[in-house]
């Protein structure tokens, strides 16, 4: 049967109505018959395998052998059958270890390692020399070939900044390229702007800015586009007013991305700066492209656009824009718009000029929070130790400390005050950094944050259990297999910032939750890599929670670099961070899994030896 269930109304006065439902398929006997026969064969095969497993588990050896010979069905991989025979039937532990080593040599553990979620490994970057001043609302981009990240502008809590810095991804050292770009013909002081890197011309593009309400009446609201030539170390004015050339109006919190294949800059979303100081009418920007070779703007989609066969896409802010030059696609990750929250992942196909939904509702895929490495390992052990039928219940009871029906990533991406994302085209993974601030502007996130913050006490015991397991298994505390990788330390005075007290001091942060997610595009699955709310009592270091930060992705080393942000201190609203952090995603490799498997075999062997000694002593 087909069930159609409306989930969300367009507005409060909108009534649901379904006018037409069309089912498309084929009744061709050749096609349907082939599929039907394949499904029947699949059902028969799985039934035989279930019977074989039942006979073997109950010890019905003759029935197992007879059914296996007659059907020639294979219950499992041959190495698994040999391993079970060595461990269960013969207790030949030396043979079991030999089989495990042979399996690792044939890379049979590689698929298992690929299914284990990432863990986060943070490291504070303390390069020699000067560092940028503390700030938030800045923008960063990266030159992957020269391994240099660029930082421009931002708000230090008092004023906008117009300095330009370069970060060496090899040494971690900052270098100041300009203390005032306006004097060099650059864009001048600004924050909440958009920036991207042109990998063909080795140039940085900067567009947009935020203008305070009190200055909008007197200030010129032209949307200029600047280009910084990193080779010649000079600024160029590409356009003094992009709106006059068919481009976007002056916007803030928009996002830019560069397509090296077509040599185009894409700009999407953001709020248009209106002349009236009260923002009585909020206008959002649509999707634009700028052809770098022809210096020509094109409006691809306005703010509100819907065709009969096309996905409805509306402008937004606090979002992320990514470009996949190989697949010729744009990815738009979550966002906000007024009081409505479009919790979607939208894909724009450049070749066909069409939007379509990759995930219409980020919470519809699962009723559980996204998987983490810690929970994955803990649930595997819980299923092994729990009695029959109770494994799933036990695993959920010892999960992340969050209600099982709480799709965590949905709320964070919906209510995020900061959404930053990067794309690994090789692995087809999107990495999302989301920060939620519990204040009047994000009131909907309040109960979520309170429940997550309250879970810290439970997580302390949970982390201790993982640590004990790691020690008992012979793993070092920093083992990539048993370490959850998530760190948390409540922010203390002086943590995070290092420059003139602007990044440190002033008390605790005010309910900020900072998380990192990984989205695997082919399987459409989310995994949680880091959460500042559930990392209590864990070893290692991690940045204090913040928002208005930015990060870049080093594809060669597969590392992220994050700088700055707003800690939201209630008694020091001008406080900002000027710390640099490196984030590396880790997961166990085949060697780690082999070492863990060998430990379990030797643990079983030791227990058998102890049982044999006790039996001999009692006799």
XYZ file of C-alpha atoms in Angstrom:
619
model
C 0.000 0.000 0.000
C 0.992 3.616 -0.309
C 0.708 6.015 2.608
C 0.845 9.779 2.145
C 1.319 11.702 5.369
C 1.616 15.529 5.325
C 4.355 16.647 7.685
C 4.581 20.433 7.464
C 2.219 23.157 6.302
C 3.385 26.052 4.169
C 2.009 28.465 6.759
C -0.558 28.533 9.545
C -3.501 29.153 7.192
C -2.543 26.547 4.635
C -4.703 23.420 4.320
C -3.347 20.150 3.015
C -4.800 18.814 -0.194
C -3.654 16.023 -2.492
C -4.878 16.440 -6.052
C -3.102 13.738 -7.967
C -0.874 10.729 -7.328
C 0.795 9.006 -10.256
C 2.688 5.718 -10.120
C 5.169 5.058 -12.877
C 6.509 1.603 -13.655
C 6.209 -1.297 -16.079
C 3.952 -4.319 -16.481
C 6.246 -6.010 -19.004
C 6.176 -9.731 -18.203
C 9.834 -10.185 -19.120
C 10.970 -7.492 -16.695
C 8.540 -8.320 -13.885
C 9.126 -12.075 -14.236
C 12.892 -11.718 -13.989
C 12.605 -9.569 -10.866
C 10.069 -11.924 -9.332
C 12.288 -14.967 -9.902
C 15.289 -13.139 -8.461
C 13.324 -12.210 -5.352
C 12.044 -15.752 -4.892
C 15.592 -17.089 -5.163
C 16.741 -14.534 -2.614
C 13.988 -15.590 -0.185
C 14.907 -19.261 -0.568
C 18.605 -18.580 -0.062
C 18.034 -16.543 3.103
C 15.667 -19.190 4.483
C 18.259 -21.913 3.952
C 20.947 -19.776 5.571
C 18.706 -19.141 8.579
C 18.115 -22.898 8.936
C 21.821 -23.636 8.673
C 22.570 -21.116 11.381
C 19.873 -22.585 13.629
C 21.153 -26.157 13.150
C 24.730 -25.152 13.848
C 23.906 -23.094 16.940
C 21.796 -25.942 18.392
C 24.415 -28.562 17.630
C 22.411 -30.482 15.024
C 25.521 -31.439 13.083
C 23.976 -34.143 10.888
C 21.090 -31.913 9.836
C 23.509 -29.051 9.133
C 25.789 -31.196 6.984
C 22.883 -32.732 5.068
C 21.237 -29.391 4.273
C 24.575 -27.804 3.317
C 25.426 -30.668 0.911
C 22.017 -30.758 -0.729
C 21.568 -26.989 -1.200
C 25.234 -26.102 -1.588
C 24.394 -22.957 0.345
C 27.151 -20.949 1.982
C 26.281 -19.706 5.451
C 29.268 -17.379 5.714
C 32.698 -16.739 4.327
C 34.954 -19.814 4.512
C 37.396 -18.099 6.850
C 34.598 -17.462 9.341
C 33.622 -21.124 9.320
C 37.235 -22.136 9.860
C 37.572 -19.583 12.647
C 34.468 -20.891 14.402
C 35.693 -24.433 14.067
C 39.045 -23.514 15.601
C 37.562 -21.523 18.493
C 34.304 -23.289 19.357
C 34.777 -26.886 18.328
C 38.505 -27.515 18.744
C 39.651 -24.641 20.948
C 42.747 -24.401 18.780
C 43.724 -20.832 19.657
C 46.995 -20.899 17.713
C 45.057 -21.785 14.560
C 42.565 -19.007 15.315
C 45.344 -16.432 15.547
C 46.824 -17.709 12.290
C 43.453 -17.331 10.532
C 43.050 -13.773 11.843
C 46.495 -12.767 10.595
C 45.782 -14.272 7.192
C 42.496 -12.377 7.017
C 44.274 -9.107 7.807
C 46.864 -9.783 5.112
C 44.018 -10.253 2.593
C 42.562 -6.899 3.760
C 39.352 -8.490 4.967
C 39.201 -6.004 7.855
C 39.292 -2.959 5.578
C 35.527 -2.927 5.002
C 34.889 -3.189 8.739
C 37.221 -0.272 9.433
C 35.421 1.823 6.836
C 32.092 1.360 8.644
C 33.377 2.590 12.012
C 32.534 6.288 12.504
C 35.294 8.854 12.698
C 36.700 10.152 15.957
C 37.953 13.708 16.421
C 41.519 14.523 17.360
C 42.018 18.195 18.172
C 45.374 19.895 18.549
C 46.117 23.516 19.348
C 48.327 25.070 16.663
C 50.966 27.296 18.228
C 53.190 28.457 15.408
C 56.081 30.831 15.938
C 55.560 34.549 15.434
C 52.562 36.844 15.515
C 48.954 35.683 15.289
C 45.825 37.488 14.092
C 43.846 39.483 16.623
C 40.828 37.876 18.263
C 37.709 38.090 16.105
C 34.500 36.513 14.869
C 32.541 36.852 11.648
C 35.710 36.502 9.570
C 36.231 34.368 6.479
C 38.892 31.859 5.474
C 39.845 30.071 2.262
C 42.711 27.769 1.287
C 45.234 27.422 -1.527
C 45.614 23.636 -1.617
C 48.584 23.582 -3.988
C 50.710 26.040 -2.005
C 49.256 24.784 1.290
C 48.354 28.248 2.552
C 45.112 29.347 4.230
C 43.997 32.986 4.035
C 42.047 34.902 6.676
C 40.400 38.261 6.096
C 38.342 40.710 8.122
C 35.990 40.020 10.985
C 34.635 41.747 14.088
C 36.779 41.981 17.236
C 33.875 42.912 19.497
C 34.349 46.656 19.015
C 35.085 47.318 15.350
C 35.422 45.680 11.937
C 38.877 44.574 10.817
C 40.539 44.834 7.416
C 43.754 42.871 7.902
C 44.813 39.937 5.734
C 46.730 36.933 7.109
C 48.205 33.744 5.685
C 48.545 30.465 7.618
C 51.125 27.894 6.566
C 49.513 24.471 6.769
C 52.941 22.855 7.073
C 54.443 24.891 9.918
C 51.302 26.299 11.527
C 52.805 29.807 11.482
C 50.784 32.935 10.690
C 52.101 35.719 8.457
C 50.521 39.157 8.199
C 50.103 40.198 4.560
C 48.387 43.518 5.252
C 47.368 45.432 8.362
C 44.992 47.653 6.369
C 43.790 46.580 2.946
C 41.977 49.878 2.296
C 45.323 51.650 1.959
C 46.353 49.119 -0.701
C 43.171 49.454 -2.750
C 41.438 46.564 -1.027
C 37.915 46.118 0.323
C 38.487 47.723 3.724
C 37.102 46.752 7.115
C 34.145 44.361 7.093
C 32.586 41.293 8.683
C 29.943 38.719 7.738
C 31.291 38.855 4.181
C 31.852 36.023 1.698
C 35.203 34.777 0.416
C 36.557 32.017 -1.817
C 39.809 31.050 -3.526
C 40.374 30.888 -7.293
C 42.716 27.915 -7.742
C 43.312 28.744 -11.426
C 44.475 32.368 -10.990
C 45.715 32.015 -7.402
C 43.361 34.773 -6.310
C 41.052 35.466 -3.365
C 37.584 36.949 -3.990
C 35.841 39.019 -1.308
C 32.254 40.271 -1.520
C 29.531 41.567 0.804
C 29.563 42.967 4.338
C 27.351 43.806 7.266
C 26.369 47.436 7.815
C 25.046 48.546 11.201
C 21.483 49.829 11.182
C 22.482 53.303 12.341
C 24.848 53.789 9.380
C 22.649 52.453 6.583
C 20.999 55.772 5.862
C 24.280 57.575 5.167
C 26.500 54.790 3.858
C 26.634 53.710 0.245
C 25.069 50.261 -0.074
C 26.873 49.184 -3.214
C 27.982 45.569 -3.328
C 31.618 45.604 -4.385
C 33.664 42.596 -5.470
C 37.427 42.578 -4.830
C 40.138 40.207 -5.963
C 43.471 39.685 -4.212
C 46.281 38.380 -6.419
C 48.335 36.150 -4.118
C 51.213 35.966 -6.624
C 51.540 39.693 -7.280
C 50.400 40.714 -3.773
C 47.946 43.311 -5.006
C 44.226 44.078 -4.761
C 41.996 44.594 -7.783
C 38.478 45.996 -7.955
C 36.498 43.537 -10.047
C 33.211 45.401 -9.644
C 32.208 48.474 -7.667
C 28.539 47.505 -7.758
C 27.606 43.966 -8.720
C 23.889 44.781 -8.764
C 24.399 47.131 -11.713
C 25.972 44.272 -13.674
C 23.224 41.751 -12.969
C 24.768 40.381 -9.786
C 23.528 40.306 -6.179
C 22.718 43.346 -4.075
C 24.732 44.144 -0.959
C 24.346 41.062 1.263
C 25.781 39.692 4.474
C 26.057 36.079 5.638
C 26.067 34.942 2.014
C 28.306 32.092 0.874
C 30.705 31.823 -2.074
C 32.278 28.838 -3.815
C 34.633 28.595 -6.798
C 34.243 26.066 -9.609
C 37.680 25.466 -11.122
C 36.266 23.504 -14.062
C 34.008 26.279 -15.351
C 36.049 29.063 -13.721
C 33.000 30.558 -12.082
C 32.217 31.974 -8.666
C 28.855 30.973 -7.192
C 27.121 33.138 -4.584
C 24.070 31.969 -2.703
C 21.810 33.251 0.060
C 22.397 35.876 2.699
C 20.318 38.843 3.777
C 20.137 41.948 1.612
C 21.196 45.125 3.428
C 18.162 47.412 3.294
C 18.371 51.222 3.462
C 15.835 51.438 6.295
C 17.456 50.944 9.669
C 14.600 48.918 11.097
C 14.739 46.000 8.666
C 10.985 46.211 8.321
C 11.228 44.176 5.134
C 13.659 41.265 5.102
C 14.926 40.376 1.646
C 17.022 37.311 0.913
C 19.378 36.814 -1.980
C 19.158 33.990 -4.496
C 21.761 32.058 -6.485
C 24.189 33.939 -8.754
C 27.216 32.994 -10.801
C 30.145 35.131 -11.913
C 32.093 34.074 -14.993
C 35.674 35.009 -14.147
C 36.894 34.775 -17.747
C 34.167 36.992 -19.213
C 33.544 39.143 -16.121
C 29.832 38.489 -16.477
C 27.183 37.998 -13.791
C 24.129 35.750 -14.166
C 21.196 35.282 -11.825
C 20.519 31.569 -11.847
C 17.671 31.495 -9.334
C 15.934 34.330 -7.514
C 15.052 34.123 -3.856
C 11.682 32.498 -4.481
C 11.608 30.140 -7.449
C 9.476 27.130 -8.177
C 8.712 25.425 -11.444
C 6.323 22.557 -12.033
C 9.052 19.939 -12.110
C 11.558 21.618 -9.815
C 12.302 21.703 -6.122
C 11.124 24.777 -4.238
C 14.214 26.605 -2.956
C 14.171 29.763 -0.864
C 16.969 32.090 0.141
C 18.611 31.590 3.504
C 21.436 32.567 5.810
C 23.654 30.776 8.356
C 24.168 28.116 5.707
C 27.096 26.541 3.870
C 27.757 26.341 0.122
C 30.034 23.714 -1.424
C 30.977 22.964 -5.007
C 31.985 19.634 -6.530
C 33.768 20.545 -9.759
C 34.023 16.934 -10.903
C 30.325 16.154 -10.499
C 29.306 19.738 -11.379
C 27.105 20.123 -8.333
C 26.520 22.656 -5.592
C 25.620 21.512 -2.080
C 23.647 23.791 0.239
C 23.760 22.598 3.842
C 20.928 23.684 6.138
C 20.143 27.273 7.128
C 17.640 29.690 8.590
C 15.018 31.952 7.082
C 12.970 34.220 9.347
C 11.179 31.988 11.853
C 10.959 29.054 9.458
C 13.744 26.510 9.453
C 14.303 24.597 6.218
C 16.089 21.490 7.461
C 17.208 20.269 4.082
C 20.262 19.373 2.078
C 19.786 20.801 -1.397
C 21.817 19.924 -4.477
C 22.026 22.199 -7.507
C 22.956 20.483 -10.752
C 24.995 23.004 -12.720
C 24.648 21.326 -16.112
C 20.842 21.148 -16.034
C 20.285 24.307 -13.937
C 18.052 22.351 -11.566
C 17.648 22.102 -7.809
C 16.753 18.776 -6.236
C 16.581 17.442 -2.711
C 19.362 15.211 -1.503
C 17.579 14.886 1.816
C 14.225 16.619 2.171
C 14.147 16.159 5.947
C 17.371 15.500 7.785
C 15.446 13.832 10.572
C 13.429 11.449 8.464
C 16.246 8.976 7.929
C 16.517 7.821 11.507
C 14.844 8.343 14.845
C 18.137 7.959 16.660
C 21.002 10.399 17.070
C 23.808 10.066 14.516
C 26.269 7.311 15.299
C 29.575 8.068 16.992
C 32.663 5.892 17.233
C 32.296 5.597 21.003
C 28.672 4.493 20.765
C 29.435 2.150 17.886
C 32.111 0.294 19.859
C 30.057 0.333 23.053
C 26.964 -1.073 21.339
C 29.004 -3.852 19.758
C 30.264 -4.906 23.170
C 26.809 -4.496 24.752
C 25.259 -6.799 22.172
C 27.869 -9.457 22.913
C 27.428 -9.268 26.688
C 23.619 -8.840 26.822
C 21.260 -11.823 27.094
C 19.284 -12.901 24.067
C 16.798 -10.256 23.013
C 18.225 -7.587 25.255
C 21.196 -6.392 23.254
C 19.473 -3.519 21.499
C 17.814 -2.346 24.697
C 21.122 -2.441 26.565
C 22.945 -0.636 23.793
C 20.395 2.171 23.736
C 20.505 2.493 27.500
C 24.248 3.090 27.311
C 24.247 5.247 24.197
C 25.154 8.877 23.832
C 23.161 10.050 26.828
C 20.590 11.565 24.436
C 17.051 10.343 23.976
C 16.866 7.740 21.233
C 14.082 9.586 19.440
C 16.065 12.804 19.251
C 17.555 13.297 15.752
C 20.429 15.390 17.069
C 21.873 16.562 13.769
C 18.515 17.969 12.681
C 18.232 20.387 15.583
C 21.841 21.463 15.354
C 21.680 22.164 11.642
C 18.318 23.874 12.001
C 19.198 26.104 14.959
C 22.853 26.690 14.166
C 24.131 30.215 14.563
C 27.175 29.102 12.593
C 27.222 26.458 9.868
C 30.545 25.742 8.199
C 31.074 22.856 5.791
C 33.833 21.358 3.660
C 33.782 18.698 0.963
C 36.098 15.758 0.354
C 35.406 14.872 -3.277
C 37.576 11.747 -3.141
C 35.653 10.140 -0.280
C 32.369 11.881 -1.177
C 31.953 13.179 2.361
C 30.704 16.518 3.682
C 32.067 17.715 7.011
C 29.819 20.127 8.895
C 30.801 22.335 11.828
C 27.691 23.629 13.622
C 27.428 25.914 16.649
C 24.219 26.626 18.542
C 23.766 29.547 20.907
C 21.022 29.357 23.517
C 19.687 32.897 23.540
C 16.598 34.767 22.445
C 17.604 34.357 18.801
C 17.777 30.565 19.113
C 15.160 29.852 21.745
C 14.089 26.680 20.009
C 17.458 25.137 20.763
C 17.167 25.812 24.514
C 15.558 22.517 25.646
C 17.892 20.571 23.373
C 20.961 22.250 24.791
C 19.795 21.823 28.372
C 19.206 18.114 27.868
C 22.597 17.687 26.230
C 24.404 19.693 28.894
C 22.673 17.632 31.600
C 23.958 14.466 29.949
C 27.563 15.339 30.786
C 27.376 13.561 34.128
C 26.254 10.350 32.492
C 28.956 10.670 29.865
C 31.668 10.862 32.499
C 30.909 7.307 33.620
C 30.525 6.200 30.029
C 33.922 7.639 29.114
C 35.450 5.916 32.132
C 34.061 2.590 30.935
C 35.637 3.085 27.521
C 38.928 4.012 29.163
C 38.839 0.870 31.301
C 38.104 -1.224 28.232
C 41.026 0.357 26.422
C 43.401 -0.279 29.316
C 42.228 -3.865 29.708
C 42.647 -4.552 26.025
C 46.217 -3.392 26.078
C 45.438 -0.178 24.209
C 47.067 3.092 25.067
C 44.623 5.833 26.085
C 45.189 7.529 22.737
C 44.397 4.392 20.730
C 42.546 5.134 17.532
C 40.263 2.141 18.119
C 38.999 2.676 21.662
C 39.374 6.435 22.011
C 36.142 8.235 21.188
C 38.181 11.232 20.104
C 35.727 13.738 21.561
C 37.195 16.171 24.052
C 35.620 18.630 26.391
C 36.913 20.907 29.097
C 34.638 23.580 30.612
C 35.936 26.936 29.517
C 38.016 28.628 32.204
C 39.315 32.142 32.404
C 42.019 32.614 29.835
C 41.184 29.572 27.723
C 41.024 29.884 23.980
C 42.424 33.349 23.359
C 45.986 34.500 23.589
C 45.904 38.057 22.439
C 45.626 40.922 24.881
C 42.904 39.331 26.951
C 40.325 39.579 24.177
C 40.115 35.826 23.861
C 40.363 34.895 27.513
C 38.900 35.789 30.853
C 35.434 36.928 31.703
C 33.819 33.738 32.967
C 32.089 30.799 31.394
C 30.479 30.477 27.996
C 26.721 30.855 27.842
C 25.265 27.571 26.630
C 27.068 27.083 23.344
C 27.048 23.671 21.763
C 29.654 23.019 19.061
C 29.534 19.811 17.056
C 31.144 18.290 13.975
C 29.270 15.907 11.673
C 30.257 13.806 8.694
C 27.746 13.167 5.907
C 28.495 10.324 3.499
C 26.886 11.294 0.206
C 26.479 7.855 -1.471
C 24.773 6.271 1.554
C 23.115 9.484 2.828
C 24.170 8.780 6.411
C 25.189 11.185 9.175
C 27.770 10.427 11.856
C 28.736 12.638 14.749
C 32.461 13.211 15.088
C 32.651 15.751 17.918
C 30.285 17.274 20.463
C 31.302 19.737 23.144
C 28.326 18.652 25.285
C 29.194 14.975 25.633
C 32.956 15.003 25.941
C 33.354 15.454 29.707
C 36.002 13.458 31.560
C 37.809 12.516 28.368
C 41.514 12.729 27.799
C 43.186 15.246 25.534
C 42.423 18.795 24.453
C 39.667 20.456 22.482
C 38.602 24.019 21.683
C 36.098 25.787 23.886
C 32.590 26.022 22.355
C 32.042 29.097 20.198
C 30.197 30.450 17.189
C 31.082 32.881 14.360
C 34.289 30.914 13.732
C 35.560 29.648 10.398
C 37.610 26.693 9.194
C 39.295 25.340 6.062
C 40.086 21.836 4.860
C 43.532 20.597 3.884
C 42.697 17.837 1.396
C 46.239 16.511 1.124
C 46.631 15.851 4.853
C 42.869 15.493 5.479
C 42.930 18.032 8.306
C 40.786 21.003 9.230
C 42.067 24.299 10.625
C 39.738 26.453 12.716
C 40.363 30.001 13.918
C 38.630 32.474 16.200
C 35.005 32.765 17.186
C 32.672 34.262 19.777
C 32.508 32.526 23.205
C 29.333 34.448 24.121
C 30.425 35.378 27.627
C 27.498 37.035 29.432
C 29.692 39.559 31.274
C 32.024 40.295 28.382
C 30.124 40.529 25.112
C 33.162 41.860 23.268
C 35.264 38.758 24.014
C 36.549 36.886 20.998
C 39.006 34.042 20.407
C 42.243 34.177 18.442
C 43.305 30.553 18.806
C 44.061 28.177 15.942
C 43.033 24.532 16.130
C 43.780 21.537 13.964
C 41.153 18.802 13.639
C 42.013 15.380 12.304
C 39.491 12.604 11.690
C 40.726 9.219 12.865
C 39.374 5.705 12.701
C 40.945 2.290 13.383
C 42.800 0.582 10.589
C 43.162 -3.120 9.865
C 46.095 -3.418 12.243
C 44.047 -2.001 15.131
C 41.210 -4.430 14.465
C 43.623 -7.353 14.240
C 45.226 -6.371 17.532
C 41.836 -6.180 19.218
C 40.786 -9.568 17.778
C 44.024 -11.203 18.947
C 43.468 -9.778 22.412
C 39.981 -11.305 22.580
C 41.311 -14.712 21.471
C 44.070 -14.642 24.078
C 41.640 -13.457 26.733
C 39.420 -16.483 25.991
C 42.461 -18.755 26.092
C 43.508 -17.386 29.467
C 40.021 -17.920 30.909
C 40.014 -21.506 29.649
C 43.405 -22.080 31.269
C 42.090 -20.678 34.554
C 38.980 -22.872 34.346
C 41.136 -25.921 33.672
C 43.388 -25.125 36.631
C 40.372 -24.717 38.937
C 38.902 -28.013 37.761
C 42.222 -29.787 38.355
C 42.528 -28.250 41.826
C 38.979 -29.256 42.822
C 39.530 -32.850 41.652
